[in-house]
GROMACS .gro file of C-alpha atoms in nm:
model
  390
    1MET     CA    1  11.126   7.937  11.003
    2LEU     CA    2  10.978   7.912  11.281
    3LEU     CA    3  11.223   8.086  11.525
    4HIS     CA    4  11.011   7.958  11.877
    5LEU     CA    5  11.097   7.652  11.783
    6LYS     CA    6  11.357   7.452  11.890
    7PRO     CA    7  11.627   7.370  11.610
    8ARG     CA    8  11.573   6.968  11.555
    9LEU     CA    9  11.210   7.049  11.612
   10GLU     CA   10  11.206   7.311  11.347
   11LEU     CA   11  11.340   7.078  11.070
   12GLN     CA   12  11.117   6.805  11.171
   13LEU     CA   13  10.818   6.984  11.127
   14LEU     CA   14  10.928   7.182  10.812
   15GLY     CA   15  11.055   6.919  10.688
   16ARG     CA   16  10.742   6.688  10.683
   17CYS     CA   17  10.553   6.959  10.559
   18THR     CA   18  10.796   7.008  10.226
   19GLN     CA   19  10.770   6.599  10.180
   20LEU     CA   20  10.374   6.614  10.140
   21ALA     CA   21  10.437   7.005   9.938
   22ILE     CA   22  10.620   6.824   9.699
   23ASN     CA   23  10.351   6.570   9.640
   24ARG     CA   24  10.040   6.781   9.649
   25HIS     CA   25   9.818   6.698   9.411
   26ALA     CA   26   9.774   6.367   9.579
   27SER     CA   27   9.514   6.377   9.888
   28LYS     CA   28   9.729   6.237  10.198
   29GLY     CA   29   9.388   6.289  10.471
   30GLY     CA   30   9.461   6.418  10.795
   31GLY     CA   31   9.815   6.314  10.986
   32LYS     CA   32   9.883   6.296  11.374
   33VAL     CA   33  10.047   6.611  11.547
   34ASP     CA   34  10.325   6.512  11.677
   35LYS     CA   35  10.381   6.524  12.097
   36GLU     CA   36  10.669   6.803  12.041
   37VAL     CA   37  10.439   6.974  11.837
   38LEU     CA   38  10.195   7.007  12.087
   39ALA     CA   39  10.451   7.062  12.326
   40GLN     CA   40  10.538   7.372  12.208
   41MET     CA   41  10.176   7.495  12.113
   42GLU     CA   42  10.117   7.436  12.436
   43GLU     CA   43  10.411   7.679  12.611
   44GLY     CA   44  10.334   7.876  12.298
   45PHE     CA   45   9.941   7.901  12.370
   46LYS     CA   46  10.038   7.952  12.799
   47LYS     CA   47  10.294   8.242  12.754
   48LEU     CA   48  10.023   8.431  12.493
   49ALA     CA   49   9.723   8.401  12.764
   50GLU     CA   50   9.962   8.556  12.996
   51SER     CA   51  10.121   8.833  12.800
   52LYS     CA   52   9.977   9.143  12.743
   53SER     CA   53   9.955   9.135  12.370
   54LYS     CA   54   9.620   9.308  12.264
   55SER     CA   55   9.681   9.089  11.876
   56LEU     CA   56   9.392   8.891  11.744
   57LEU     CA   57   9.547   8.562  11.802
   58LYS     CA   58   9.532   8.625  12.189
   59LYS     CA   59   9.198   8.765  12.190
   60HIS     CA   60   8.999   8.519  11.974
   61LEU     CA   61   9.250   8.150  12.080
   62THR     CA   62   9.063   8.103  12.371
   63LYS     CA   63   9.161   7.759  12.609
   64GLU     CA   64   8.824   7.610  12.437
   65ILE     CA   65   8.936   7.698  12.073
   66PHE     CA   66   9.280   7.603  12.158
   67GLU     CA   67   9.158   7.274  12.274
   68LYS     CA   68   8.940   7.217  11.944
   69LEU     CA   69   9.215   7.256  11.705
   70LYS     CA   70   9.561   7.154  11.861
   71THR     CA   71   9.506   6.801  11.761
   72LYS     CA   72   9.395   6.912  11.363
   73THR     CA   73   9.584   6.916  11.021
   74THR     CA   74   9.501   7.025  10.664
   75PRO     CA   75   9.388   6.697  10.421
   76SER     CA   76   9.686   6.748  10.175
   77PHE     CA   77   9.969   6.901  10.372
   78ASN     CA   78   9.979   6.795  10.691
   79SER     CA   79   9.951   7.199  10.823
   80THR     CA   80   9.868   7.208  11.169
   81LEU     CA   81   9.769   7.476  11.436
   82LEU     CA   82  10.123   7.564  11.495
   83HIS     CA   83  10.199   7.678  11.163
   84CYS     CA   84   9.899   7.918  11.211
   85ILE     CA   85  10.030   8.058  11.488
   86SER     CA   86  10.335   8.035  11.538
   87SER     CA   87  10.397   8.434  11.389
   88GLY     CA   88  10.197   8.528  11.632
   89LEU     CA   89  10.339   8.324  11.908
   90CYS     CA   90  10.658   8.430  11.915
   91ASN     CA   91  10.597   8.801  11.835
   92HIS     CA   92  10.352   8.925  12.107
   93ASP     CA   93  10.353   9.289  11.991
   94SER     CA   94  10.147   9.127  11.610
   95GLY     CA   95   9.869   9.290  11.536
   96VAL     CA   96   9.693   9.004  11.428
   97GLY     CA   97   9.959   8.755  11.473
   98LEU     CA   98   9.739   8.425  11.229
   99TYR     CA   99   9.899   8.320  10.905
  100ALA     CA  100   9.786   8.049  10.644
  101PRO     CA  101   9.974   7.776  10.597
  102ASP     CA  102   9.772   7.636  10.271
  103PRO     CA  103   9.450   7.708  10.139
  104GLU     CA  104   9.303   7.397  10.341
  105ALA     CA  105   9.371   7.570  10.698
  106TYR     CA  106   9.089   7.847  10.678
  107LYS     CA  107   8.829   7.559  10.650
  108VAL     CA  108   9.002   7.285  10.917
  109PHE     CA  109   9.102   7.585  11.161
  110ALA     CA  110   8.813   7.792  11.082
  111ASP     CA  111   8.681   7.853  11.447
  112LEU     CA  112   9.001   8.026  11.470
  113PHE     CA  113   9.004   8.201  11.182
  114ASP     CA  114   8.638   8.368  11.112
  115PRO     CA  115   8.575   8.546  11.407
  116VAL     CA  116   8.942   8.729  11.313
  117ILE     CA  117   8.855   8.765  10.988
  118GLU     CA  118   8.540   8.929  11.154
  119GLU     CA  119   8.672   9.161  11.314
  120TYR     CA  120   8.932   9.232  11.058
  121HIS     CA  121   8.725   9.301  10.794
  122LYS     CA  122   8.437   9.494  10.986
  123ASN     CA  123   8.216   9.239  11.032
  124PHE     CA  124   8.215   9.022  10.750
  125LYS     CA  125   8.013   8.671  10.920
  126LYS     CA  126   8.059   8.346  10.843
  127THR     CA  127   7.799   8.365  10.674
  128ASP     CA  128   7.854   8.633  10.511
  129LYS     CA  129   7.967   8.579  10.113
  130GLN     CA  130   8.283   8.818   9.928
  131PRO     CA  131   8.100   8.966   9.617
  132ALA     CA  132   8.167   8.871   9.265
  133THR     CA  133   8.483   8.991   9.101
  134SER     CA  134   8.344   9.399   8.952
  135PHE     CA  135   8.680   9.571   8.860
  136GLY     CA  136   8.488   9.975   8.700
  137LYS     CA  137   8.623  10.189   8.560
  138GLY     CA  138   8.913  10.355   8.804
  139ALA     CA  139   8.842  10.664   8.522
  140ASP     CA  140   8.543  10.761   8.794
  141PHE     CA  141   8.845  10.886   9.023
  142GLU     CA  142   8.937  11.249   9.052
  143ASN     CA  143   9.268  11.347   9.100
  144LEU     CA  144   9.330  11.385   9.411
  145ASP     CA  145   9.576  11.591   9.456
  146PRO     CA  146   9.611  11.776   9.126
  147ASP     CA  147   9.860  12.068   9.278
  148GLY     CA  148  10.066  11.848   9.460
  149HIS     CA  149  10.037  11.988   9.770
  150PHE     CA  150   9.968  11.666   9.971
  151ILE     CA  151  10.013  11.315   9.781
  152VAL     CA  152  10.363  11.209   9.742
  153SER     CA  153  10.267  10.899   9.527
  154THR     CA  154   9.999  10.646   9.506
  155ARG     CA  155   9.995  10.264   9.498
  156VAL     CA  156   9.759   9.987   9.443
  157ARG     CA  157   9.817   9.658   9.430
  158CYS     CA  158   9.660   9.312   9.513
  159GLY     CA  159   9.790   8.931   9.561
  160ARG     CA  160   9.705   8.601   9.410
  161ALA     CA  161   9.813   8.266   9.501
  162VAL     CA  162   9.847   8.038   9.215
  163LYS     CA  163   9.616   7.709   9.199
  164GLY     CA  164   9.812   7.379   9.346
  165PHE     CA  165  10.039   7.500   9.507
  166PRO     CA  166  10.058   7.604   9.888
  167PHE     CA  167  10.180   7.851  10.115
  168ASN     CA  168  10.500   7.961  10.145
  169PRO     CA  169  10.618   7.712  10.486
  170CYS     CA  170  10.462   7.428  10.288
  171LEU     CA  171  10.600   7.548   9.970
  172SER     CA  172  11.013   7.323   9.947
  173GLU     CA  173  11.263   7.456   9.736
  174ASN     CA  174  11.192   7.256   9.424
  175ASP     CA  175  10.807   7.453   9.444
  176TYR     CA  176  10.921   7.752   9.478
  177ALA     CA  177  11.180   7.743   9.118
  178GLU     CA  178  10.811   7.592   8.983
  179LEU     CA  179  10.625   7.884   9.127
  180GLU     CA  180  10.894   8.115   8.963
  181SER     CA  181  10.940   7.956   8.643
  182LYS     CA  182  10.510   7.979   8.565
  183ILE     CA  183  10.526   8.336   8.642
  184CYS     CA  184  10.803   8.413   8.497
  185GLY     CA  185  10.607   8.325   8.161
  186ALA     CA  186  10.362   8.474   8.225
  187VAL     CA  187  10.464   8.797   8.305
  188SER     CA  188  10.704   8.777   7.994
  189SER     CA  189  10.365   8.723   7.812
  190LEU     CA  190  10.288   9.144   7.926
  191THR     CA  191  10.317   9.383   7.603
  192GLY     CA  192  10.207   9.759   7.610
  193GLU     CA  193  10.254   9.959   7.885
  194HIS     CA  194  10.316   9.614   8.157
  195LYS     CA  195  10.594   9.555   7.908
  196GLY     CA  196  10.943   9.506   8.132
  197THR     CA  197  11.176   9.265   8.255
  198TYR     CA  198  11.195   8.967   8.545
  199MET     CA  199  11.472   8.998   8.820
  200PRO     CA  200  11.548   8.706   8.965
  201LEU     CA  201  11.703   8.762   9.380
  202THR     CA  202  11.937   8.503   9.346
  203GLY     CA  203  12.290   8.626   9.184
  204MET     CA  204  12.096   9.033   9.173
  205ASP     CA  205  12.361   9.229   9.206
  206LYS     CA  206  12.416   9.401   9.577
  207SER     CA  207  12.413   9.718   9.446
  208LEU     CA  208  12.106   9.646   9.174
  209GLN     CA  209  11.896   9.458   9.476
  210THR     CA  210  11.971   9.800   9.762
  211LYS     CA  211  11.912  10.047   9.475
  212LEU     CA  212  11.544   9.860   9.407
  213ILE     CA  213  11.481   9.838   9.826
  214ASP     CA  214  11.566  10.259   9.858
  215ASP     CA  215  11.366  10.360   9.524
  216HIS     CA  216  11.067  10.125   9.684
  217TYR     CA  217  11.003   9.922   9.424
  218LEU     CA  218  11.188   9.582   9.604
  219PHE     CA  219  11.086   9.391   9.872
  220LYS     CA  220  11.363   9.279  10.130
  221GLU     CA  221  11.442   9.001  10.387
  222GLY     CA  222  11.458   9.035  10.761
  223ASP     CA  223  11.063   9.132  10.874
  224ARG     CA  224  11.055   8.941  11.184
  225PHE     CA  225  10.701   8.828  11.193
  226LEU     CA  226  10.685   8.722  10.843
  227ALA     CA  227  11.010   8.497  10.913
  228ALA     CA  228  10.815   8.353  11.234
  229ALA     CA  229  10.559   8.248  11.005
  230GLY     CA  230  10.742   8.027  10.758
  231ALA     CA  231  10.800   8.283  10.470
  232SER     CA  232  11.148   8.360  10.436
  233ARG     CA  233  11.236   7.978  10.426
  234PHE     CA  234  11.499   7.902  10.117
  235TRP     CA  235  11.566   8.252  10.082
  236PRO     CA  236  11.615   8.386   9.784
  237ALA     CA  237  11.491   8.083   9.612
  238GLY     CA  238  11.224   8.114   9.400
  239ARG     CA  239  11.208   8.513   9.477
  240GLY     CA  240  11.269   8.841   9.240
  241ILE     CA  241  11.078   9.093   9.067
  242PHE     CA  242  10.910   9.196   8.708
  243LEU     CA  243  10.951   9.577   8.644
  244ASN     CA  244  10.797   9.730   8.326
  245LYS     CA  245  11.027   9.997   8.143
  246ALA     CA  246  10.806  10.316   8.305
  247LYS     CA  247  10.887  10.154   8.653
  248ASN     CA  248  10.544  10.245   8.752
  249PHE     CA  249  10.430   9.863   8.699
  250LEU     CA  250  10.563   9.563   8.917
  251VAL     CA  251  10.552   9.228   9.017
  252TRP     CA  252  10.687   9.068   9.347
  253CYS     CA  253  10.744   8.698   9.340
  254ASN     CA  254  10.774   8.495   9.619
  255GLU     CA  255  10.744   8.741   9.890
  256GLU     CA  256  10.476   8.682  10.064
  257ASP     CA  257  10.206   8.595   9.827
  258HIS     CA  258  10.307   8.394   9.544
  259ILE     CA  259  10.242   8.709   9.343
  260ARG     CA  260  10.177   9.040   9.451
  261ILE     CA  261  10.092   9.295   9.115
  262ILE     CA  262  10.146   9.650   9.208
  263SER     CA  263  10.034   9.983   9.027
  264MET     CA  264  10.243  10.266   9.181
  265GLU     CA  265  10.308  10.707   9.092
  266LYS     CA  266  10.437  10.979   9.179
  267GLY     CA  267  10.096  11.225   9.255
  268GLY     CA  268   9.714  11.167   9.356
  269ASP     CA  269   9.585  11.016   9.067
  270LEU     CA  270   9.428  10.707   9.170
  271GLY     CA  271   9.178  10.631   8.936
  272LYS     CA  272   9.505  10.585   8.648
  273VAL     CA  273   9.713  10.420   8.908
  274TYR     CA  274   9.366  10.162   8.939
  275ASP     CA  275   9.309  10.146   8.576
  276ARG     CA  276   9.695  10.024   8.502
  277MET     CA  277   9.695   9.755   8.744
  278VAL     CA  278   9.348   9.574   8.648
  279CYS     CA  279   9.456   9.545   8.321
  280GLY     CA  280   9.819   9.371   8.474
  281VAL     CA  281   9.560   9.191   8.672
  282GLU     CA  282   9.359   9.057   8.377
  283ALA     CA  283   9.664   9.005   8.169
  284LEU     CA  284   9.839   8.777   8.368
  285GLY     CA  285   9.472   8.632   8.475
  286LYS     CA  286   9.487   8.458   8.159
  287GLN     CA  287   9.795   8.310   8.184
  288LEU     CA  288   9.780   8.156   8.549
  289GLN     CA  289   9.495   7.999   8.747
  290PHE     CA  290   9.402   8.198   9.072
  291HIS     CA  291   9.315   8.070   9.434
  292ARG     CA  292   8.942   8.181   9.460
  293ASP     CA  293   8.764   8.114   9.747
  294GLU     CA  294   8.373   8.129   9.705
  295ARG     CA  295   8.321   8.297   9.983
  296LEU     CA  296   8.703   8.429  10.120
  297GLY     CA  297   8.733   8.557   9.772
  298TYR     CA  298   9.077   8.543   9.666
  299LEU     CA  299   9.309   8.309   9.917
  300THR     CA  300   9.627   8.460  10.048
  301PHE     CA  301   9.889   8.397  10.324
  302CYS     CA  302   9.799   8.653  10.598
  303PRO     CA  303   9.344   8.680  10.652
  304THR     CA  304   9.397   9.071  10.655
  305ASN     CA  305   9.469   9.023  10.211
  306LEU     CA  306   9.154   8.779  10.177
  307GLY     CA  307   8.832   8.906   9.926
  308THR     CA  308   8.962   9.117   9.672
  309SER     CA  309   9.337   9.161   9.825
  310ILE     CA  310   9.354   9.475   9.763
  311ARG     CA  311   9.539   9.753   9.901
  312ALA     CA  312   9.524  10.095   9.735
  313SER     CA  313   9.803  10.355   9.932
  314VAL     CA  314   9.891  10.687   9.903
  315HIS     CA  315  10.172  10.844  10.077
  316ILE     CA  316  10.118  11.167  10.204
  317LYS     CA  317  10.189  11.458  10.412
  318LEU     CA  318   9.940  11.611  10.655
  319PRO     CA  319  10.050  11.792  10.906
  320ASN     CA  320   9.865  11.980  11.093
  321LEU     CA  321   9.646  11.644  11.170
  322MET     CA  322   9.957  11.460  11.209
  323CYS     CA  323  10.014  11.733  11.511
  324GLU     CA  324   9.682  11.525  11.690
  325PRO     CA  325   9.741  11.181  11.637
  326GLU     CA  326   9.446  11.113  11.871
  327GLU     CA  327   9.278  11.303  11.624
  328MET     CA  328   9.383  11.147  11.312
  329LYS     CA  329   9.351  10.808  11.418
  330LYS     CA  330   8.934  10.891  11.463
  331LEU     CA  331   8.949  11.045  11.126
  332ALA     CA  332   9.118  10.747  11.023
  333ASP     CA  333   8.883  10.519  11.204
  334LYS     CA  334   8.586  10.713  11.068
  335PHE     CA  335   8.731  10.666  10.687
  336ARG     CA  336   8.795  10.276  10.756
  337LEU     CA  337   9.219  10.363  10.695
  338GLN     CA  338   9.484  10.207  10.822
  339ILE     CA  339   9.785  10.462  10.907
  340ARG     CA  340  10.183  10.286  10.873
  341GLY     CA  341  10.457  10.458  10.864
  342THR     CA  342  10.690  10.511  10.515
  343SER     CA  343  10.776  10.184  10.450
  344GLY     CA  344  10.460  10.042  10.510
  345GLU     CA  345  10.364   9.740  10.813
  346HIS     CA  346  10.574   9.774  11.140
  347SER     CA  347  10.814  10.111  10.999
  348GLU     CA  348  10.851  10.467  11.124
  349ALA     CA  349  10.721  10.757  10.979
  350LYS     CA  350  11.025  10.963  10.765
  351GLY     CA  351  11.000  11.362  10.656
  352GLY     CA  352  10.672  11.306  10.745
  353VAL     CA  353  10.562  11.090  10.528
  354HIS     CA  354  10.276  10.875  10.623
  355ASP     CA  355  10.170  10.539  10.409
  356ILE     CA  356   9.772  10.586  10.445
  357SER     CA  357   9.522  10.315  10.306
  358ASN     CA  358   9.218  10.095  10.277
  359GLN     CA  359   9.185   9.860  10.583
  360ARG     CA  360   8.884   9.645  10.427
  361ARG     CA  361   8.934   9.388  10.167
  362MET     CA  362   8.618   9.203  10.193
  363GLY     CA  363   8.236   9.242  10.172
  364LEU     CA  364   8.302   9.482   9.886
  365THR     CA  365   8.381   9.474   9.527
  366GLU     CA  366   8.681   9.564   9.376
  367TYR     CA  367   8.541   9.916   9.278
  368GLU     CA  368   8.387  10.039   9.600
  369ILE     CA  369   8.697   9.913   9.792
  370ILE     CA  370   8.856  10.238   9.567
  371LYS     CA  371   8.530  10.459   9.566
  372GLU     CA  372   8.602  10.405   9.989
  373MET     CA  373   9.016  10.456   9.964
  374HIS     CA  374   8.895  10.735   9.738
  375ASP     CA  375   8.655  10.891   9.964
  376GLY     CA  376   8.869  10.843  10.270
  377ILE     CA  377   9.159  11.019  10.130
  378LYS     CA  378   8.942  11.346   9.990
  379GLY     CA  379   8.860  11.372  10.376
  380LEU     CA  380   9.195  11.384  10.538
  381ILE     CA  381   9.276  11.658  10.324
  382GLU     CA  382   8.965  11.827  10.352
  383ALA     CA  383   9.025  11.790  10.784
  384GLU     CA  384   9.418  11.891  10.668
  385CYS     CA  385   9.255  12.259  10.491
  386LYS     CA  386   9.071  12.322  10.759
  387ALA     CA  387   9.309  12.250  11.036
  388LYS     CA  388   9.558  12.505  10.864
  389SER     CA  389   9.291  12.741  10.859
  390SER     CA  390   9.203  12.712  11.246
   0.00000   0.00000   0.00000
């Protein structure tokens, strides 16, 4: 839900978007933005401008850009600027604060999205184009920590949007059910090591749900940034998880993106984990049509996941480097890595374990991104060993 909207206005705005989503295949043309919605945008923009927010939204949503975009809507789903910026207006502590309510938003609101994309993805300019998909071979990358001194576990994931559907803020309850049915059918066709079981959240036993969350397999409701962006509507309808028998390959259904495809295991064998994910992605791509833009690559709800949408991460202990957080940040920036808490974004580190991942998703092929991540983690481990011996 859009937390900053008055209840009546929230229902009005999201209800209209939902109705248009039901008729998503028909082009309705750009609609007009309601006066009340404009008033909410004006109020939210003023508060954001006066805040101490360090978000990319505040930095790039200038008065000029705001005035230019505030009356625009997307052709098929009637999404407004408010859909895009609602999370950042609610949460001034956002890092980005911007989401796409439907695939068309990236073009209609390009004057805002493009500079945010360029800064986050390290100079991916408006004139740049995402390279063609090239997975390469994970076998090219040696185990980062064969003796198990530093890396607790490794995970590689990517997001995908199914063609013909908008993103969370414009999905109706029927859309969620239709998407879940399509995705469930696709994952049920997986064979070999990828074969497993789909479990819907609706009706899931609470003790099983809690265990899956505690074991870092399942996502959970409650992220205020996603909720304010409209990603938690009709929860838990249409949501679920597919898990293979070995519990090292899983697919999230309708969490943030339509699909999150994840490969994971204990230890630091990044190449092996990556290859498992790639095989799963390619198999699912034969069952489902994924939305890929010629310039931006695979389209996702959050602009931070565009391009390849790949996020490779390790849970890692670097006790000596972690004692010097400023030096740690410098090294992470040097290697183009992102440091998060143990449970990912907006979480704290537990037991000295941090989640470290590649920051860039765009401007490189999938293989090049994994190589950048691999080389960066290798560099951090080398720095940790030097810090320990000094």
